[in-house]
PDB file of C-alpha atoms in Angstrom:
ATOM      1  CA  UNK V   1      -3.718   7.413  10.991  1.00 48.00           C
ATOM      2  CA  UNK V   2      -3.740  10.856   9.338  1.00 59.00           C
ATOM      3  CA  UNK V   3      -0.114  10.662   8.242  1.00 72.00           C
ATOM      4  CA  UNK V   4       2.007   8.358  10.387  1.00 85.00           C
ATOM      5  CA  UNK V   5       3.609   5.196   9.016  1.00 93.00           C
ATOM      6  CA  UNK V   6       3.614   2.425  11.640  1.00 93.00           C
ATOM      7  CA  UNK V   7       6.408  -0.149  11.649  1.00 95.00           C
ATOM      8  CA  UNK V   8       4.763  -2.646  14.020  1.00 96.00           C
ATOM      9  CA  UNK V   9       6.382  -5.366  16.162  1.00 97.00           C
ATOM     10  CA  UNK V  10       4.835  -7.701  18.736  1.00 98.00           C
ATOM     11  CA  UNK V  11       7.431  -8.510  21.405  1.00 97.00           C
ATOM     12  CA  UNK V  12       7.282 -11.472  23.807  1.00 97.00           C
ATOM     13  CA  UNK V  13       8.058 -11.106  27.556  1.00 97.00           C
ATOM     14  CA  UNK V  14      11.767 -11.581  26.752  1.00 96.00           C
ATOM     15  CA  UNK V  15      11.730  -8.772  24.168  1.00 96.00           C
ATOM     16  CA  UNK V  16      11.936 -11.033  21.113  1.00 96.00           C
ATOM     17  CA  UNK V  17       9.692 -10.434  18.069  1.00 97.00           C
ATOM     18  CA  UNK V  18       6.705 -12.767  17.836  1.00 97.00           C
ATOM     19  CA  UNK V  19       6.322 -14.134  14.262  1.00 97.00           C
ATOM     20  CA  UNK V  20       3.420 -12.496  12.417  1.00 97.00           C
ATOM     21  CA  UNK V  21       1.626 -14.893  10.068  1.00 97.00           C
ATOM     22  CA  UNK V  22       0.093 -12.654   7.419  1.00 97.00           C
ATOM     23  CA  UNK V  23      -3.374 -13.648   6.165  1.00 97.00           C
ATOM     24  CA  UNK V  24      -4.670 -10.442   4.520  1.00 97.00           C
ATOM     25  CA  UNK V  25      -3.472  -6.980   3.473  1.00 97.00           C
ATOM     26  CA  UNK V  26      -5.893  -4.054   3.120  1.00 97.00           C
ATOM     27  CA  UNK V  27      -8.816  -6.452   3.385  1.00 95.00           C
ATOM     28  CA  UNK V  28      -7.532  -8.675   0.551  1.00 96.00           C
ATOM     29  CA  UNK V  29      -7.024 -12.228   1.821  1.00 96.00           C
ATOM     30  CA  UNK V  30      -4.021 -14.211   0.608  1.00 96.00           C
ATOM     31  CA  UNK V  31      -6.465 -16.904  -0.469  1.00 95.00           C
ATOM     32  CA  UNK V  32      -4.995 -20.309  -1.230  1.00 93.00           C
ATOM     33  CA  UNK V  33      -1.541 -19.323   0.041  1.00 94.00           C
ATOM     34  CA  UNK V  34       0.562 -20.436   2.978  1.00 94.00           C
ATOM     35  CA  UNK V  35       0.608 -17.472   5.422  1.00 96.00           C
ATOM     36  CA  UNK V  36       3.979 -15.730   5.007  1.00 96.00           C
ATOM     37  CA  UNK V  37       5.843 -15.015   8.245  1.00 97.00           C
ATOM     38  CA  UNK V  38       7.152 -11.540   9.090  1.00 97.00           C
ATOM     39  CA  UNK V  39       9.035 -10.134  12.069  1.00 96.00           C
ATOM     40  CA  UNK V  40       7.227  -6.812  11.673  1.00 96.00           C
ATOM     41  CA  UNK V  41       4.891  -5.026   9.280  1.00 97.00           C
ATOM     42  CA  UNK V  42       4.886  -1.475   7.913  1.00 95.00           C
ATOM     43  CA  UNK V  43       1.408   0.066   7.876  1.00 95.00           C
ATOM     44  CA  UNK V  44       1.049   3.192   5.708  1.00 94.00           C
ATOM     45  CA  UNK V  45      -1.708   5.686   6.606  1.00 93.00           C
ATOM     46  CA  UNK V  46      -5.009   3.960   5.823  1.00 93.00           C
ATOM     47  CA  UNK V  47      -3.327   0.562   5.444  1.00 95.00           C
ATOM     48  CA  UNK V  48      -4.548  -2.600   7.165  1.00 96.00           C
ATOM     49  CA  UNK V  49      -3.123  -6.046   7.857  1.00 97.00           C
ATOM     50  CA  UNK V  50      -4.583  -9.229   9.351  1.00 97.00           C
ATOM     51  CA  UNK V  51      -2.135 -11.531  11.108  1.00 97.00           C
ATOM     52  CA  UNK V  52      -2.262 -14.712  13.167  1.00 96.00           C
ATOM     53  CA  UNK V  53       0.123 -15.079  16.108  1.00 96.00           C
ATOM     54  CA  UNK V  54       0.976 -17.890  18.481  1.00 94.00           C
ATOM     55  CA  UNK V  55       2.091 -16.730  21.926  1.00 95.00           C
ATOM     56  CA  UNK V  56       4.609 -19.303  23.130  1.00 92.00           C
ATOM     57  CA  UNK V  57       5.377 -17.751  26.539  1.00 93.00           C
ATOM     58  CA  UNK V  58       3.084 -16.733  29.384  1.00 95.00           C
ATOM     59  CA  UNK V  59       3.239 -13.117  30.448  1.00 97.00           C
ATOM     60  CA  UNK V  60       2.853  -9.652  28.951  1.00 98.00           C
ATOM     61  CA  UNK V  61       3.497  -9.149  25.237  1.00 98.00           C
ATOM     62  CA  UNK V  62       4.000  -5.604  23.933  1.00 97.00           C
ATOM     63  CA  UNK V  63       2.856  -4.172  20.606  1.00 97.00           C
ATOM     64  CA  UNK V  64       5.409  -1.529  19.665  1.00 96.00           C
ATOM     65  CA  UNK V  65       5.993   0.760  16.740  1.00 94.00           C
ATOM     66  CA  UNK V  66       9.509   1.569  15.550  1.00 93.00           C
ATOM     67  CA  UNK V  67      10.744   4.825  13.972  1.00 90.00           C
ATOM     68  CA  UNK V  68      10.210   5.102  10.197  1.00 90.00           C
ATOM     69  CA  UNK V  69      12.531   7.363   8.195  1.00 85.00           C
ATOM     70  CA  UNK V  70      10.614   9.989   6.219  1.00 80.00           C
ATOM     71  CA  UNK V  71       7.432   9.683   8.304  1.00 81.00           C
ATOM     72  CA  UNK V  72       6.107  12.500  10.510  1.00 72.00           C
ATOM     73  CA  UNK V  73       5.963  11.876  14.269  1.00 73.00           C
ATOM     74  CA  UNK V  74       8.399   8.977  13.908  1.00 78.00           C
ATOM     75  CA  UNK V  75       9.566   7.504  17.208  1.00 85.00           C
ATOM     76  CA  UNK V  76       9.480   4.274  19.223  1.00 90.00           C
ATOM     77  CA  UNK V  77       6.233   3.883  21.168  1.00 93.00           C
ATOM     78  CA  UNK V  78       4.379   1.121  23.010  1.00 95.00           C
ATOM     79  CA  UNK V  79       0.836   0.931  21.615  1.00 95.00           C
ATOM     80  CA  UNK V  80      -0.770  -1.957  23.487  1.00 96.00           C
ATOM     81  CA  UNK V  81      -0.138  -4.984  25.687  1.00 97.00           C
ATOM     82  CA  UNK V  82      -1.423  -8.548  25.477  1.00 96.00           C
ATOM     83  CA  UNK V  83      -1.198 -10.973  28.387  1.00 96.00           C
ATOM     84  CA  UNK V  84      -0.895 -14.700  27.713  1.00 96.00           C
ATOM     85  CA  UNK V  85      -2.066 -16.909  30.574  1.00 95.00           C
ATOM     86  CA  UNK V  86      -3.651 -20.259  31.313  1.00 93.00           C
ATOM     87  CA  UNK V  87      -2.760 -23.781  30.147  1.00 92.00           C
ATOM     88  CA  UNK V  88      -0.734 -24.169  26.961  1.00 91.00           C
ATOM     89  CA  UNK V  89      -2.909 -24.973  23.933  1.00 89.00           C
ATOM     90  CA  UNK V  90      -1.937 -27.211  21.051  1.00 87.00           C
ATOM     91  CA  UNK V  91      -3.807 -25.254  18.345  1.00 87.00           C
ATOM     92  CA  UNK V  92      -2.032 -25.224  14.985  1.00 86.00           C
ATOM     93  CA  UNK V  93      -1.810 -22.345  12.569  1.00 88.00           C
ATOM     94  CA  UNK V  94      -3.477 -23.097   9.203  1.00 90.00           C
ATOM     95  CA  UNK V  95      -1.363 -24.535   6.411  1.00 91.00           C
ATOM     96  CA  UNK V  96      -3.298 -22.561   3.790  1.00 93.00           C
ATOM     97  CA  UNK V  97      -5.572 -19.530   3.831  1.00 95.00           C
ATOM     98  CA  UNK V  98      -9.009 -20.671   2.624  1.00 93.00           C
ATOM     99  CA  UNK V  99     -10.915 -19.204  -0.294  1.00 92.00           C
ATOM    100  CA  UNK V 100     -10.248 -18.151  -3.887  1.00 91.00           C
ATOM    101  CA  UNK V 101      -9.442 -14.761  -5.344  1.00 89.00           C
ATOM    102  CA  UNK V 102     -12.074 -13.190  -7.651  1.00 89.00           C
ATOM    103  CA  UNK V 103     -11.189 -12.676 -11.320  1.00 85.00           C
ATOM    104  CA  UNK V 104     -10.264  -9.013 -10.873  1.00 87.00           C
ATOM    105  CA  UNK V 105      -7.560 -10.030  -8.369  1.00 92.00           C
ATOM    106  CA  UNK V 106      -5.909 -12.606 -10.611  1.00 92.00           C
ATOM    107  CA  UNK V 107      -2.228 -11.918 -11.414  1.00 94.00           C
ATOM    108  CA  UNK V 108      -1.709  -9.175 -14.010  1.00 94.00           C
ATOM    109  CA  UNK V 109       0.754 -10.739 -16.444  1.00 91.00           C
ATOM    110  CA  UNK V 110       0.536  -8.014 -19.067  1.00 82.00           C
ATOM    111  CA  UNK V 111      -0.411  -4.347 -19.183  1.00 72.00           C
ATOM    112  CA  UNK V 112      -2.221  -2.537 -21.985  1.00 70.00           C
ATOM    113  CA  UNK V 113      -0.332   0.655 -21.045  1.00 66.00           C
ATOM    114  CA  UNK V 114       3.070   0.399 -19.415  1.00 66.00           C
ATOM    115  CA  UNK V 115       4.713   2.889 -17.090  1.00 63.00           C
ATOM    116  CA  UNK V 116       2.276   5.735 -16.956  1.00 74.00           C
ATOM    117  CA  UNK V 117       4.377   7.837 -14.561  1.00 81.00           C
ATOM    118  CA  UNK V 118       2.990   9.625 -11.524  1.00 88.00           C
ATOM    119  CA  UNK V 119       5.313  12.053  -9.687  1.00 92.00           C
ATOM    120  CA  UNK V 120       4.856  12.987  -6.021  1.00 90.00           C
ATOM    121  CA  UNK V 121       6.312  16.472  -5.577  1.00 91.00           C
ATOM    122  CA  UNK V 122       6.361  19.663  -3.540  1.00 84.00           C
ATOM    123  CA  UNK V 123       6.639  23.300  -4.545  1.00 80.00           C
ATOM    124  CA  UNK V 124       7.576  26.163  -2.280  1.00 63.00           C
ATOM    125  CA  UNK V 125       5.096  28.956  -2.563  1.00 56.00           C
ATOM    126  CA  UNK V 126       1.794  30.003  -1.145  1.00 53.00           C
ATOM    127  CA  UNK V 127      -1.724  28.736  -1.591  1.00 51.00           C
ATOM    128  CA  UNK V 128      -4.963  29.894   0.023  1.00 54.00           C
ATOM    129  CA  UNK V 129      -6.020  27.882   3.065  1.00 51.00           C
ATOM    130  CA  UNK V 130      -8.809  28.039   5.640  1.00 50.00           C
ATOM    131  CA  UNK V 131      -6.598  30.053   8.024  1.00 49.00           C
ATOM    132  CA  UNK V 132      -4.672  32.142   5.517  1.00 52.00           C
ATOM    133  CA  UNK V 133      -1.813  31.415   3.148  1.00 52.00           C
ATOM    134  CA  UNK V 134      -0.091  27.991   3.240  1.00 55.00           C
ATOM    135  CA  UNK V 135       3.689  28.077   2.648  1.00 58.00           C
ATOM    136  CA  UNK V 136       4.005  24.839   0.621  1.00 77.00           C
ATOM    137  CA  UNK V 137       1.918  23.087  -2.024  1.00 87.00           C
ATOM    138  CA  UNK V 138       2.039  19.317  -2.602  1.00 90.00           C
ATOM    139  CA  UNK V 139       1.695  18.189  -6.208  1.00 92.00           C
ATOM    140  CA  UNK V 140       1.123  15.198  -8.446  1.00 93.00           C
ATOM    141  CA  UNK V 141       2.772  15.421 -11.868  1.00 91.00           C
ATOM    142  CA  UNK V 142       3.828  18.989 -11.105  1.00 90.00           C
ATOM    143  CA  UNK V 143       0.407  20.437 -10.353  1.00 91.00           C
ATOM    144  CA  UNK V 144      -1.832  20.703  -7.283  1.00 92.00           C
ATOM    145  CA  UNK V 145      -5.348  19.287  -7.303  1.00 94.00           C
ATOM    146  CA  UNK V 146      -8.170  20.963  -9.201  1.00 93.00           C
ATOM    147  CA  UNK V 147     -11.699  19.705  -8.725  1.00 94.00           C
ATOM    148  CA  UNK V 148     -12.773  20.566 -12.285  1.00 93.00           C
ATOM    149  CA  UNK V 149      -9.851  18.842 -14.081  1.00 92.00           C
ATOM    150  CA  UNK V 150      -9.645  15.199 -15.239  1.00 91.00           C
ATOM    151  CA  UNK V 151      -5.991  14.192 -14.911  1.00 90.00           C
ATOM    152  CA  UNK V 152      -6.101  10.548 -16.032  1.00 89.00           C
ATOM    153  CA  UNK V 153      -8.425   8.798 -18.505  1.00 89.00           C
ATOM    154  CA  UNK V 154      -8.534   4.991 -18.624  1.00 89.00           C
ATOM    155  CA  UNK V 155     -10.519   2.556 -20.761  1.00 88.00           C
ATOM    156  CA  UNK V 156     -12.846   0.262 -18.864  1.00 88.00           C
ATOM    157  CA  UNK V 157     -11.265  -3.191 -18.880  1.00 86.00           C
ATOM    158  CA  UNK V 158      -7.700  -1.899 -19.170  1.00 88.00           C
ATOM    159  CA  UNK V 159      -4.765  -3.348 -17.283  1.00 90.00           C
ATOM    160  CA  UNK V 160      -2.233  -0.612 -16.564  1.00 91.00           C
ATOM    161  CA  UNK V 161       1.275  -0.374 -15.154  1.00 92.00           C
ATOM    162  CA  UNK V 162       2.229   2.832 -13.351  1.00 93.00           C
ATOM    163  CA  UNK V 163       5.599   4.066 -12.134  1.00 93.00           C
ATOM    164  CA  UNK V 164       5.201   6.076  -8.916  1.00 95.00           C
ATOM    165  CA  UNK V 165       8.131   8.475  -8.437  1.00 94.00           C
ATOM    166  CA  UNK V 166       8.794  10.382  -5.212  1.00 94.00           C
ATOM    167  CA  UNK V 167      11.073  13.412  -5.679  1.00 93.00           C
ATOM    168  CA  UNK V 168      10.608  14.598  -2.067  1.00 91.00           C
ATOM    169  CA  UNK V 169      12.446  13.635   1.125  1.00 88.00           C
ATOM    170  CA  UNK V 170       9.223  12.377   2.764  1.00 88.00           C
ATOM    171  CA  UNK V 171       7.370   9.098   2.533  1.00 92.00           C
ATOM    172  CA  UNK V 172       4.091   9.223   0.645  1.00 94.00           C
ATOM    173  CA  UNK V 173       1.218   6.736   0.701  1.00 95.00           C
ATOM    174  CA  UNK V 174      -0.356   6.039  -2.699  1.00 96.00           C
ATOM    175  CA  UNK V 175      -4.067   5.187  -2.701  1.00 96.00           C
ATOM    176  CA  UNK V 176      -6.553   4.994  -5.541  1.00 94.00           C
ATOM    177  CA  UNK V 177     -10.278   4.668  -4.900  1.00 93.00           C
ATOM    178  CA  UNK V 178     -12.139   1.556  -6.116  1.00 92.00           C
ATOM    179  CA  UNK V 179      -9.141  -0.329  -7.550  1.00 91.00           C
ATOM    180  CA  UNK V 180      -6.613  -2.447  -5.638  1.00 95.00           C
ATOM    181  CA  UNK V 181      -3.228  -2.920  -7.297  1.00 96.00           C
ATOM    182  CA  UNK V 182      -0.310  -5.327  -7.433  1.00 97.00           C
ATOM    183  CA  UNK V 183       3.108  -4.047  -6.324  1.00 97.00           C
ATOM    184  CA  UNK V 184       5.842  -5.272  -8.663  1.00 96.00           C
ATOM    185  CA  UNK V 185       8.571  -7.103  -6.776  1.00 96.00           C
ATOM    186  CA  UNK V 186       6.757  -7.288  -3.404  1.00 97.00           C
ATOM    187  CA  UNK V 187       6.680 -11.037  -3.016  1.00 97.00           C
ATOM    188  CA  UNK V 188       4.081 -12.857  -0.908  1.00 97.00           C
ATOM    189  CA  UNK V 189       6.419 -15.829  -0.533  1.00 95.00           C
ATOM    190  CA  UNK V 190       9.940 -14.390  -0.145  1.00 92.00           C
ATOM    191  CA  UNK V 191      11.407 -17.647  -1.492  1.00 93.00           C
ATOM    192  CA  UNK V 192       8.962 -17.808  -4.400  1.00 95.00           C
ATOM    193  CA  UNK V 193       9.272 -16.406  -7.930  1.00 96.00           C
ATOM    194  CA  UNK V 194       9.516 -12.670  -8.622  1.00 96.00           C
ATOM    195  CA  UNK V 195       6.540 -12.604 -10.988  1.00 95.00           C
ATOM    196  CA  UNK V 196       2.827 -11.618 -10.940  1.00 95.00           C
ATOM    197  CA  UNK V 197       1.737 -14.947  -9.458  1.00 95.00           C
ATOM    198  CA  UNK V 198       3.645 -14.030  -6.273  1.00 96.00           C
ATOM    199  CA  UNK V 199       3.176 -10.235  -6.060  1.00 97.00           C
ATOM    200  CA  UNK V 200       1.109  -8.733  -3.254  1.00 97.00           C
ATOM    201  CA  UNK V 201      -2.195  -6.923  -3.794  1.00 98.00           C
ATOM    202  CA  UNK V 202      -2.661  -3.668  -1.866  1.00 97.00           C
ATOM    203  CA  UNK V 203      -5.055  -0.782  -1.401  1.00 95.00           C
ATOM    204  CA  UNK V 204      -2.416   1.621   0.023  1.00 97.00           C
ATOM    205  CA  UNK V 205       1.346   1.474  -0.585  1.00 97.00           C
ATOM    206  CA  UNK V 206       4.334   3.430   0.733  1.00 96.00           C
ATOM    207  CA  UNK V 207       6.274   5.285  -1.971  1.00 96.00           C
ATOM    208  CA  UNK V 208       9.882   5.597  -0.741  1.00 94.00           C
ATOM    209  CA  UNK V 209      11.483   9.060  -0.513  1.00 92.00           C
ATOM    210  CA  UNK V 210      14.500  10.341  -2.393  1.00 92.00           C
ATOM    211  CA  UNK V 211      17.518   9.425  -0.192  1.00 89.00           C
ATOM    212  CA  UNK V 212      19.458  12.370   1.286  1.00 86.00           C
ATOM    213  CA  UNK V 213      22.121  13.607  -1.115  1.00 88.00           C
ATOM    214  CA  UNK V 214      20.891  11.368  -3.948  1.00 90.00           C
ATOM    215  CA  UNK V 215      19.763  12.340  -7.440  1.00 88.00           C
ATOM    216  CA  UNK V 216      17.797   9.093  -7.749  1.00 92.00           C
ATOM    217  CA  UNK V 217      14.175   9.510  -6.610  1.00 94.00           C
ATOM    218  CA  UNK V 218      12.283   6.835  -4.719  1.00 94.00           C
ATOM    219  CA  UNK V 219      10.220   4.604  -7.004  1.00 95.00           C
ATOM    220  CA  UNK V 220       7.440   2.031  -6.834  1.00 96.00           C
ATOM    221  CA  UNK V 221       5.811   0.243  -9.786  1.00 95.00           C
ATOM    222  CA  UNK V 222       2.249  -1.057  -9.627  1.00 95.00           C
ATOM    223  CA  UNK V 223      -0.290  -2.753 -11.897  1.00 95.00           C
ATOM    224  CA  UNK V 224      -4.067  -2.395 -11.723  1.00 94.00           C
ATOM    225  CA  UNK V 225      -7.077  -3.834 -13.561  1.00 91.00           C
ATOM    226  CA  UNK V 226     -10.038  -1.466 -14.148  1.00 91.00           C
ATOM    227  CA  UNK V 227     -13.039  -3.771 -14.448  1.00 87.00           C
ATOM    228  CA  UNK V 228     -15.317  -3.011 -11.484  1.00 83.00           C
ATOM    229  CA  UNK V 229     -16.408   0.596 -12.056  1.00 86.00           C
ATOM    230  CA  UNK V 230     -16.933   3.018 -14.915  1.00 88.00           C
ATOM    231  CA  UNK V 231     -16.936   6.649 -13.809  1.00 90.00           C
ATOM    232  CA  UNK V 232     -14.873   9.210 -11.928  1.00 93.00           C
ATOM    233  CA  UNK V 233     -12.899   8.899  -8.685  1.00 94.00           C
ATOM    234  CA  UNK V 234      -9.565  10.059  -7.266  1.00 96.00           C
ATOM    235  CA  UNK V 235      -6.025   8.875  -6.625  1.00 94.00           C
ATOM    236  CA  UNK V 236      -4.017  10.638  -3.943  1.00 95.00           C
ATOM    237  CA  UNK V 237      -1.481  10.533  -1.138  1.00 95.00           C
ATOM    238  CA  UNK V 238      -3.044   9.033   1.986  1.00 94.00           C
ATOM    239  CA  UNK V 239      -1.029  11.340   4.232  1.00 91.00           C
ATOM    240  CA  UNK V 240      -4.062  13.562   4.632  1.00 89.00           C
ATOM    241  CA  UNK V 241      -2.254  16.876   5.027  1.00 88.00           C
ATOM    242  CA  UNK V 242      -0.439  16.167   1.722  1.00 91.00           C
ATOM    243  CA  UNK V 243      -3.750  15.365   0.024  1.00 92.00           C
ATOM    244  CA  UNK V 244      -5.419  18.457   1.477  1.00 90.00           C
ATOM    245  CA  UNK V 245      -2.543  20.637   0.215  1.00 89.00           C
ATOM    246  CA  UNK V 246      -2.891  19.405  -3.369  1.00 92.00           C
ATOM    247  CA  UNK V 247      -1.486  15.861  -3.747  1.00 94.00           C
ATOM    248  CA  UNK V 248      -4.552  14.380  -5.484  1.00 95.00           C
ATOM    249  CA  UNK V 249      -5.830  13.797  -9.026  1.00 94.00           C
ATOM    250  CA  UNK V 250      -9.128  12.970 -10.707  1.00 93.00           C
ATOM    251  CA  UNK V 251      -9.396   9.698 -12.649  1.00 92.00           C
ATOM    252  CA  UNK V 252     -12.050   8.851 -15.239  1.00 91.00           C
ATOM    253  CA  UNK V 253     -12.670   5.274 -16.355  1.00 92.00           C
ATOM    254  CA  UNK V 254     -14.448   5.440 -19.688  1.00 87.00           C
ATOM    255  CA  UNK V 255     -17.059   3.151 -21.227  1.00 78.00           C
ATOM    256  CA  UNK V 256     -14.744   1.775 -23.927  1.00 61.00           C
ATOM    257  CA  UNK V 257     -12.139  -0.932 -23.655  1.00 49.00           C
ATOM    258  CA  UNK V 258     -12.335  -4.669 -23.105  1.00 44.00           C
ATOM    259  CA  UNK V 259     -15.022  -6.515 -21.129  1.00 43.00           C
ATOM    260  CA  UNK V 260     -14.376  -7.565 -17.511  1.00 41.00           C
ATOM    261  CA  UNK V 261     -11.852 -10.364 -17.108  1.00 40.00           C
ATOM    262  CA  UNK V 262     -10.417 -10.017 -20.606  1.00 42.00           C
ATOM    263  CA  UNK V 263      -6.719 -10.850 -21.005  1.00 42.00           C
ATOM    264  CA  UNK V 264      -4.969  -7.896 -22.640  1.00 39.00           C
ATOM    265  CA  UNK V 265      -1.581  -7.824 -24.325  1.00 39.00           C
ATOM    266  CA  UNK V 266       1.059  -5.146 -23.924  1.00 35.00           C
ATOM    267  CA  UNK V 267       0.776  -2.242 -26.313  1.00 30.00           C
TER     268      UNK V 267
END
């Protein structure tokens, strides 16, 4: 999707939500975990989710998206249908998701730099576009994208914690190339501990908007471990029109820092 957030539900023939047993998010399997159960799932632009479902009733099941506040083109829509037929099967859903996470996806207990802030913003003005002047410019940290500027420098091997702040009234979708990240407070097991051992890994995450009439911006805090690539890449909003109008930055991971897999302490 170029900019639409999808709040997805699978409804049985009676209109009740079918439980979604989550096994992977953004291609990252919840290895070794019991699949958490959700009534629905919010997909940001570019996001992915793998789920297992058990259809308990024969008949037509409907995949539907619900309206999402702050998302463009937000309305209820039926996306697909699935028909369940034939004899009832006794297959069981797995107790645990097989496999093990690699070292770079182990919980990030500490960060070598805490709360490097990143602000999603918008300025009214004009910028040159392919069809003339564009009336608004989207920004990160107060400035639109420049190809020849390095905005963030990180040591190879670092573990960083970033505060993503959204001062606009629209949802944004944070994405950084190469590196997945943990979202603080987004628990895999809703009844489990609120700590890194139970926080979800993502590749794209929704950054909530500033509520109408509020002075408190929307916020999301993430942690990432930079151990798989040394070089330059970008971080940006995955709502493509926002990215194209300036909401992107260049990141450089330098050759210094700790070796891969090193445990770093807060500094």
